[in-house]
Coordinates of C-alpha atoms in Angstrom, one line a residue:
X1 CA 43.5 -49.0 -4.2
X2 CA 46.7 -47.1 -4.9
X3 CA 48.6 -44.6 -2.8
X4 CA 52.0 -43.2 -1.8
X5 CA 54.5 -45.0 0.4
X6 CA 56.0 -42.8 3.1
X7 CA 59.3 -43.2 5.0
X8 CA 57.5 -44.1 8.3
X9 CA 55.7 -47.0 6.7
X10 CA 52.3 -45.4 6.3
X11 CA 50.6 -45.0 2.9
X12 CA 48.9 -41.8 1.7
X13 CA 45.9 -41.6 -0.7
X14 CA 46.8 -38.1 -1.8
X15 CA 50.1 -36.3 -2.5
X16 CA 49.5 -32.7 -1.6
X17 CA 51.7 -29.8 -0.9
X18 CA 50.8 -28.0 2.3
X19 CA 51.4 -24.3 2.8
X20 CA 51.4 -23.7 6.5
X21 CA 51.3 -20.4 8.4
X22 CA 52.6 -20.4 11.9
X23 CA 50.9 -17.3 13.2
X24 CA 47.9 -15.3 12.1
X25 CA 50.2 -12.5 10.9
X26 CA 51.5 -14.9 8.2
X27 CA 48.1 -16.0 7.1
X28 CA 47.8 -13.5 4.2
X29 CA 51.1 -14.4 2.7
X30 CA 50.5 -18.2 3.0
X31 CA 47.0 -17.8 1.5
X32 CA 48.2 -15.9 -1.5
X33 CA 50.9 -18.5 -2.2
X34 CA 48.3 -21.3 -2.0
X35 CA 45.8 -19.4 -4.1
X36 CA 48.3 -19.2 -6.9
X37 CA 48.0 -23.0 -7.2
X38 CA 44.3 -23.3 -6.4
X39 CA 43.7 -25.6 -9.3
X40 CA 46.4 -28.0 -8.1
X41 CA 46.8 -30.1 -4.9
X42 CA 48.2 -27.3 -2.8
X43 CA 46.4 -26.9 0.6
X44 CA 46.5 -24.1 3.1
X45 CA 46.5 -24.8 6.9
X46 CA 47.8 -22.9 9.8
X47 CA 47.7 -21.9 13.5
X48 CA 46.5 -18.4 14.3
X49 CA 47.8 -18.1 17.8
X50 CA 51.1 -16.5 18.9
X51 CA 51.3 -17.8 22.5
X52 CA 52.9 -21.2 22.8
X53 CA 50.7 -24.3 23.0
X54 CA 51.9 -27.9 23.1
X55 CA 48.6 -29.1 21.5
X56 CA 48.9 -26.8 18.5
X57 CA 52.6 -27.7 18.0
X58 CA 51.8 -31.4 18.1
X59 CA 48.9 -30.9 15.7
X60 CA 51.0 -29.0 13.2
X61 CA 53.8 -31.6 13.3
X62 CA 51.4 -34.4 12.7
X63 CA 49.5 -32.6 9.9
X64 CA 52.7 -31.7 8.1
X65 CA 53.9 -35.3 8.2
X66 CA 50.5 -36.8 7.4
X67 CA 50.7 -39.7 4.9
X68 CA 48.6 -37.6 2.4
X69 CA 51.2 -34.8 2.4
X70 CA 54.1 -34.9 0.0
X71 CA 55.8 -31.6 0.7
X72 CA 55.5 -28.6 3.0
X73 CA 56.2 -24.9 2.9
X74 CA 56.2 -23.2 6.3
X75 CA 55.4 -19.5 6.4
X76 CA 56.5 -17.6 9.5
X77 CA 56.3 -13.9 10.4
X78 CA 59.5 -14.2 12.4
X79 CA 58.7 -13.1 16.0
X80 CA 56.0 -15.7 17.0
X81 CA 56.6 -18.3 19.7
X82 CA 56.1 -21.3 17.3
X83 CA 59.2 -23.5 17.1
X84 CA 59.5 -23.2 13.4
X85 CA 63.0 -24.6 12.9
X86 CA 62.2 -27.7 15.0
X87 CA 59.0 -28.3 12.9
X88 CA 61.0 -27.8 9.7
X89 CA 63.6 -30.4 10.8
X90 CA 60.8 -32.8 11.8
X91 CA 59.3 -32.6 8.3
X92 CA 62.7 -33.1 6.6
X93 CA 63.4 -36.0 8.9
X94 CA 60.2 -37.6 7.6
X95 CA 61.6 -37.7 4.1
X96 CA 59.5 -34.9 2.7
X97 CA 60.7 -31.8 0.8
X98 CA 60.3 -28.9 3.2
X99 CA 61.1 -25.2 3.2
X100 CA 60.7 -22.2 5.4
X101 CA 59.9 -18.5 4.6
X102 CA 60.4 -15.9 7.3
X103 CA 58.5 -12.8 6.2
X104 CA 60.6 -10.4 8.3
X105 CA 63.8 -11.8 6.8
X106 CA 62.5 -11.9 3.2
X107 CA 61.7 -8.2 3.2
X108 CA 58.0 -8.2 3.7
X109 CA 54.8 -9.4 1.9
X110 CA 55.6 -9.2 -1.8
X111 CA 59.1 -10.8 -1.7
X112 CA 57.7 -13.6 0.5
X113 CA 54.8 -14.4 -1.8
X114 CA 57.1 -14.4 -4.8
X115 CA 59.5 -16.8 -3.1
X116 CA 56.7 -19.0 -1.9
X117 CA 55.2 -19.3 -5.3
X118 CA 58.5 -20.3 -6.8
X119 CA 59.2 -22.8 -4.0
X120 CA 55.8 -24.5 -4.2
X121 CA 56.3 -24.8 -8.0
X122 CA 59.6 -26.6 -7.4
X123 CA 57.9 -28.9 -4.8
X124 CA 55.1 -29.8 -7.2
X125 CA 57.6 -30.8 -9.8
X126 CA 59.7 -32.8 -7.3
X127 CA 56.9 -34.9 -5.9
X128 CA 55.2 -35.5 -9.2
X129 CA 57.5 -38.5 -9.6
X130 CA 56.5 -40.1 -6.3
X131 CA 55.8 -43.8 -7.1
X132 CA 52.4 -45.3 -6.3
X133 CA 52.0 -48.5 -4.3
X134 CA 49.0 -50.8 -3.6
X135 CA 46.9 -50.0 -0.6
X136 CA 45.1 -52.7 1.4
X137 CA 42.2 -52.1 3.9
X138 CA 44.7 -52.7 6.7
X139 CA 46.7 -49.7 5.5
X140 CA 43.8 -47.3 6.1
X141 CA 42.9 -45.2 9.1
X142 CA 39.4 -43.8 8.8
X143 CA 37.6 -41.3 11.1
X144 CA 34.0 -40.3 11.4
X145 CA 32.3 -37.1 12.5
X146 CA 28.7 -35.8 12.2
X147 CA 27.5 -32.3 11.5
X148 CA 24.1 -30.9 11.1
X149 CA 22.4 -33.9 12.6
X150 CA 18.6 -34.4 12.2
X151 CA 15.9 -36.8 13.1
X152 CA 17.1 -39.2 10.4
X153 CA 20.7 -39.3 11.4
X154 CA 20.3 -42.0 14.1
X155 CA 18.2 -44.3 11.9
X156 CA 20.0 -44.0 8.5
X157 CA 23.4 -42.5 8.1
X158 CA 25.0 -43.1 11.5
X159 CA 24.1 -46.8 11.8
X160 CA 25.3 -47.3 8.2
X161 CA 28.7 -45.8 9.2
X162 CA 28.6 -48.1 12.2
X163 CA 28.1 -51.1 9.9
X164 CA 31.0 -49.8 7.7
X165 CA 33.2 -49.5 10.8
X166 CA 32.5 -53.1 11.8
X167 CA 33.5 -54.3 8.3
X168 CA 36.6 -52.2 8.2
X169 CA 37.7 -53.3 11.7
X170 CA 37.1 -56.9 10.7
X171 CA 39.4 -56.4 7.7
X172 CA 42.3 -54.9 9.7
X173 CA 41.7 -51.1 9.4
X174 CA 41.9 -48.6 12.1
X175 CA 38.7 -46.6 12.8
X176 CA 38.3 -43.5 15.0
X177 CA 35.0 -42.1 16.3
X178 CA 34.4 -39.0 18.4
X179 CA 33.0 -36.7 20.2
X180 CA 32.5 -36.9 24.0
X181 CA 30.2 -33.9 23.9
X182 CA 27.9 -35.8 21.6
X183 CA 28.0 -39.0 23.6
X184 CA 26.7 -37.7 26.9
X185 CA 24.4 -40.4 28.4
X186 CA 26.3 -43.2 26.5
X187 CA 29.1 -43.5 29.0
X188 CA 28.0 -46.9 30.3
X189 CA 27.5 -48.3 26.8
X190 CA 31.1 -47.2 25.9
X191 CA 32.4 -48.7 29.2
X192 CA 30.9 -52.0 28.5
X193 CA 32.6 -52.3 25.1
X194 CA 36.1 -51.5 26.3
X195 CA 38.7 -54.3 25.9
X196 CA 39.6 -54.1 29.6
X197 CA 38.2 -52.5 32.8
X198 CA 40.9 -49.8 33.0
X199 CA 40.0 -48.5 29.5
X200 CA 36.3 -48.8 30.4
X201 CA 36.9 -46.4 33.3
X202 CA 38.8 -44.0 31.1
X203 CA 36.0 -44.0 28.5
X204 CA 33.4 -43.4 31.3
X205 CA 35.4 -40.5 32.8
X206 CA 35.9 -39.0 29.4
X207 CA 32.2 -38.4 29.0
X208 CA 31.9 -37.1 32.6
X209 CA 34.6 -34.6 31.8
X210 CA 32.8 -33.5 28.7
X211 CA 29.6 -33.0 30.5
X212 CA 31.3 -30.9 33.2
X213 CA 33.2 -28.8 30.6
X214 CA 30.1 -28.0 28.6
X215 CA 28.2 -27.1 31.8
X216 CA 31.0 -24.7 32.8
X217 CA 30.8 -23.1 29.3
X218 CA 27.0 -22.9 29.5
X219 CA 26.8 -24.7 26.2
X220 CA 26.3 -28.2 24.9
X221 CA 26.4 -29.9 21.5
X222 CA 22.7 -29.6 20.9
X223 CA 22.0 -26.8 18.4
X224 CA 18.9 -25.0 17.2
X225 CA 19.4 -26.7 13.8
X226 CA 19.2 -30.1 15.4
X227 CA 15.9 -29.3 16.9
X228 CA 14.5 -27.9 13.7
X229 CA 15.7 -31.1 12.0
X230 CA 13.6 -33.2 14.4
X231 CA 15.9 -34.1 17.3
X232 CA 14.2 -33.6 20.7
X233 CA 16.9 -34.2 23.4
X234 CA 20.6 -34.5 23.9
X235 CA 20.1 -38.1 24.8
X236 CA 18.4 -38.8 21.4
X237 CA 21.3 -37.0 19.6
X238 CA 23.9 -38.9 21.7
X239 CA 22.4 -42.3 20.9
X240 CA 22.3 -41.4 17.2
X241 CA 25.9 -40.3 17.3
X242 CA 26.8 -43.4 19.2
X243 CA 25.6 -45.6 16.3
X244 CA 28.5 -44.4 14.2
X245 CA 30.9 -46.5 16.3
X246 CA 29.4 -49.8 15.3
X247 CA 29.5 -52.8 17.6
X248 CA 33.1 -53.9 17.8
X249 CA 35.2 -53.8 21.0
X250 CA 36.9 -50.4 21.7
X251 CA 40.7 -50.8 21.7
X252 CA 41.7 -47.5 23.2
X253 CA 41.2 -43.8 23.9
X254 CA 43.3 -41.4 21.8
X255 CA 43.7 -37.7 21.6
X256 CA 44.1 -35.2 18.7
X257 CA 47.4 -35.7 17.0
X258 CA 48.1 -39.0 18.8
X259 CA 48.0 -41.9 16.4
X260 CA 46.5 -45.2 17.6
X261 CA 49.2 -47.8 18.2
X262 CA 47.3 -50.8 16.8
X263 CA 44.4 -51.5 14.5
X264 CA 40.8 -51.7 15.5
X265 CA 38.2 -49.3 16.9
X266 CA 39.3 -46.2 18.9
X267 CA 37.6 -43.2 20.5
X268 CA 39.1 -39.8 20.4
X269 CA 38.8 -37.4 23.3
X270 CA 38.6 -33.8 22.0
X271 CA 37.6 -32.0 25.2
X272 CA 40.5 -30.2 26.9
X273 CA 41.6 -31.2 30.4
X274 CA 41.3 -29.0 33.4
X275 CA 38.9 -26.1 34.0
X276 CA 37.4 -24.4 30.9
X277 CA 40.2 -22.3 29.7
X278 CA 40.6 -22.0 25.9
X279 CA 36.9 -22.0 24.9
X280 CA 34.6 -24.5 23.3
X281 CA 36.1 -27.9 22.7
X282 CA 35.3 -27.7 19.0
X283 CA 34.3 -24.4 17.4
X284 CA 33.1 -26.2 14.3
X285 CA 33.0 -29.6 12.7
X286 CA 36.2 -28.9 10.7
X287 CA 38.2 -28.7 14.0
X288 CA 37.2 -32.3 14.6
X289 CA 38.1 -33.3 11.0
X290 CA 41.6 -31.8 11.4
X291 CA 42.0 -33.6 14.7
X292 CA 41.1 -36.9 13.0
X293 CA 43.6 -36.1 10.2
X294 CA 46.3 -35.3 12.8
X295 CA 45.8 -38.8 14.2
X296 CA 46.6 -40.1 10.8
X297 CA 43.2 -40.6 9.2
X298 CA 43.6 -40.7 5.4
X299 CA 39.9 -39.9 5.0
X300 CA 36.9 -39.1 7.1
X301 CA 33.2 -40.2 6.8
X302 CA 31.0 -37.2 7.5
X303 CA 27.3 -37.8 8.3
X304 CA 24.9 -34.9 7.9
X305 CA 21.1 -34.5 8.0
X306 CA 20.6 -30.8 7.6
X307 CA 23.2 -30.6 4.9
X308 CA 26.8 -29.6 5.6
X309 CA 28.9 -28.4 2.6
X310 CA 32.2 -28.6 4.4
X311 CA 35.2 -30.6 3.1
X312 CA 38.7 -30.6 4.5
X313 CA 42.3 -29.9 3.8
X314 CA 44.7 -32.9 3.6
X315 CA 42.2 -35.7 4.3
X316 CA 39.2 -36.2 1.8
X317 CA 35.7 -36.1 3.3
X318 CA 33.0 -38.5 2.2
X319 CA 29.6 -37.0 3.0
X320 CA 26.9 -39.4 3.9
X321 CA 23.4 -37.8 4.0
X322 CA 20.8 -39.1 6.4
X323 CA 17.9 -37.2 5.0
X324 CA 16.5 -38.1 1.5
X325 CA 15.1 -34.6 0.9
X326 CA 18.4 -32.9 1.9
X327 CA 20.3 -35.3 -0.5
X328 CA 17.9 -34.3 -3.3
X329 CA 18.2 -30.6 -2.5
X330 CA 22.0 -30.6 -2.1
X331 CA 23.1 -33.5 -4.3
X332 CA 26.3 -31.9 -5.6
X333 CA 27.6 -31.7 -2.0
X334 CA 26.8 -35.3 -1.0
X335 CA 28.5 -38.6 -1.8
X336 CA 26.0 -41.1 -0.3
X337 CA 22.3 -41.1 0.1
X338 CA 21.6 -43.0 3.3
X339 CA 18.1 -41.6 3.3
X340 CA 17.3 -44.3 0.7
X341 CA 16.8 -46.5 3.7
X342 CA 13.5 -44.8 4.4
X343 CA 12.5 -44.1 0.8
X344 CA 13.7 -47.2 -1.1
X345 CA 13.9 -49.9 1.5
X346 CA 17.7 -50.1 1.6
X347 CA 19.3 -51.8 4.6
X348 CA 22.3 -50.6 6.6
X349 CA 24.4 -53.2 4.8
X350 CA 23.3 -51.9 1.4
X351 CA 24.4 -48.4 2.4
X352 CA 27.6 -49.9 3.8
X353 CA 28.4 -51.4 0.4
X354 CA 28.0 -47.9 -1.2
X355 CA 30.2 -46.4 1.4
X356 CA 32.9 -49.0 1.0
X357 CA 32.8 -48.5 -2.8
X358 CA 33.2 -44.8 -2.3
X359 CA 36.2 -45.4 0.0
X360 CA 37.8 -47.6 -2.6
X361 CA 37.3 -44.9 -5.3
X362 CA 38.6 -42.1 -3.0
X363 CA 41.6 -44.2 -2.0
X364 CA 42.3 -44.7 -5.7
X365 CA 42.5 -41.0 -6.4
X366 CA 38.9 -40.2 -7.5
X367 CA 37.8 -36.9 -5.9
X368 CA 34.9 -36.8 -3.4
X369 CA 32.1 -34.3 -4.0
X370 CA 33.7 -31.8 -1.6
X371 CA 37.1 -32.2 -3.3
X372 CA 35.6 -31.7 -6.8
X373 CA 33.9 -28.5 -5.7
X374 CA 37.1 -27.2 -4.1
X375 CA 36.4 -27.4 -0.4
X376 CA 39.6 -27.4 1.7
X377 CA 38.5 -26.1 5.1
X378 CA 40.6 -26.4 8.3
X379 CA 40.4 -25.2 11.9
X380 CA 43.0 -25.2 14.6
X381 CA 42.6 -23.6 18.0
X382 CA 44.2 -23.6 21.5
X383 CA 43.7 -26.7 23.7
X384 CA 45.4 -28.4 26.6
X385 CA 45.7 -32.1 27.4
X386 CA 47.5 -33.2 30.6
X387 CA 49.9 -36.0 30.3
X388 CA 49.1 -36.5 26.6
X389 CA 51.8 -38.4 24.7

């Protein structure tokens, strides 16, 4: 595997230019700049809010200094609350080329787009000479999410990812699983796997918090699509989701935009603290993917049964399909057919081998299916975490 050495010691598997809008009013200008380079590795991300939010600022700082990012163009309207100059300096301090366009100072939309296109062109030329280095398994941080789960998810794709996580952890990688809202009922299982009693209590309380939050919102993580796909209860879905974590001890509980401080298996808490305030913990699967990326994950394993077509900005997504019929019907969007466990007699370890091979290829620069099609989704909303580092 080959990648790009960053100043902070991490290694990226991509070398993208990120165009980042800092308020929804700057979205159009940033999008037009990124669209000009749509056939190149130029990705669009952004934060649509104007009110200040520590979570959003931490997320943007971590995404813009992600190991897969080689350079950053910030696009500001000019009157939003976002601390644009601080973010710009953080990016420059990380050793990356970075520039800022303030639309109100540039004279409006057209001058800002023209300047942005020119700036990104210069950045692409500048980072093209970035030397590549060898990447080991221990250099990787890999996340996992599930979307569009079905009756096959808990017996094919998710246990296969769990087997993959066990192998990766044993070889020195850092692995992150989520989501508390899809682990309701598994709190005691998580507690028993914690490396110490204090962490066990935190993991248990994390699920209790998620259950309370969803009840306040009058909503849970069980969708109509899950039921159509054969799932019957939230407990069944939770146990299937739990399988993605594998069997190794859980080293810690982290939060969006907070990188684990040591290798091993980690859980990420995505449910805001306090009373229900900002809305649903995750408005879609891409919000979770971006939170994984903000923790430092170079790539994400995405299991789906009903068939998600989503990819991601910054961190490539490897889609592992649990249902053999879905894989056949949507083959161009899927990377791994875990449904072969029920049709061809494959084992979890067989599928694990396919996943590891796909990770090696992805980490060596070969596009995933979602990358090849051009998927670069992102989502960033308001959240609040009390006492989060």
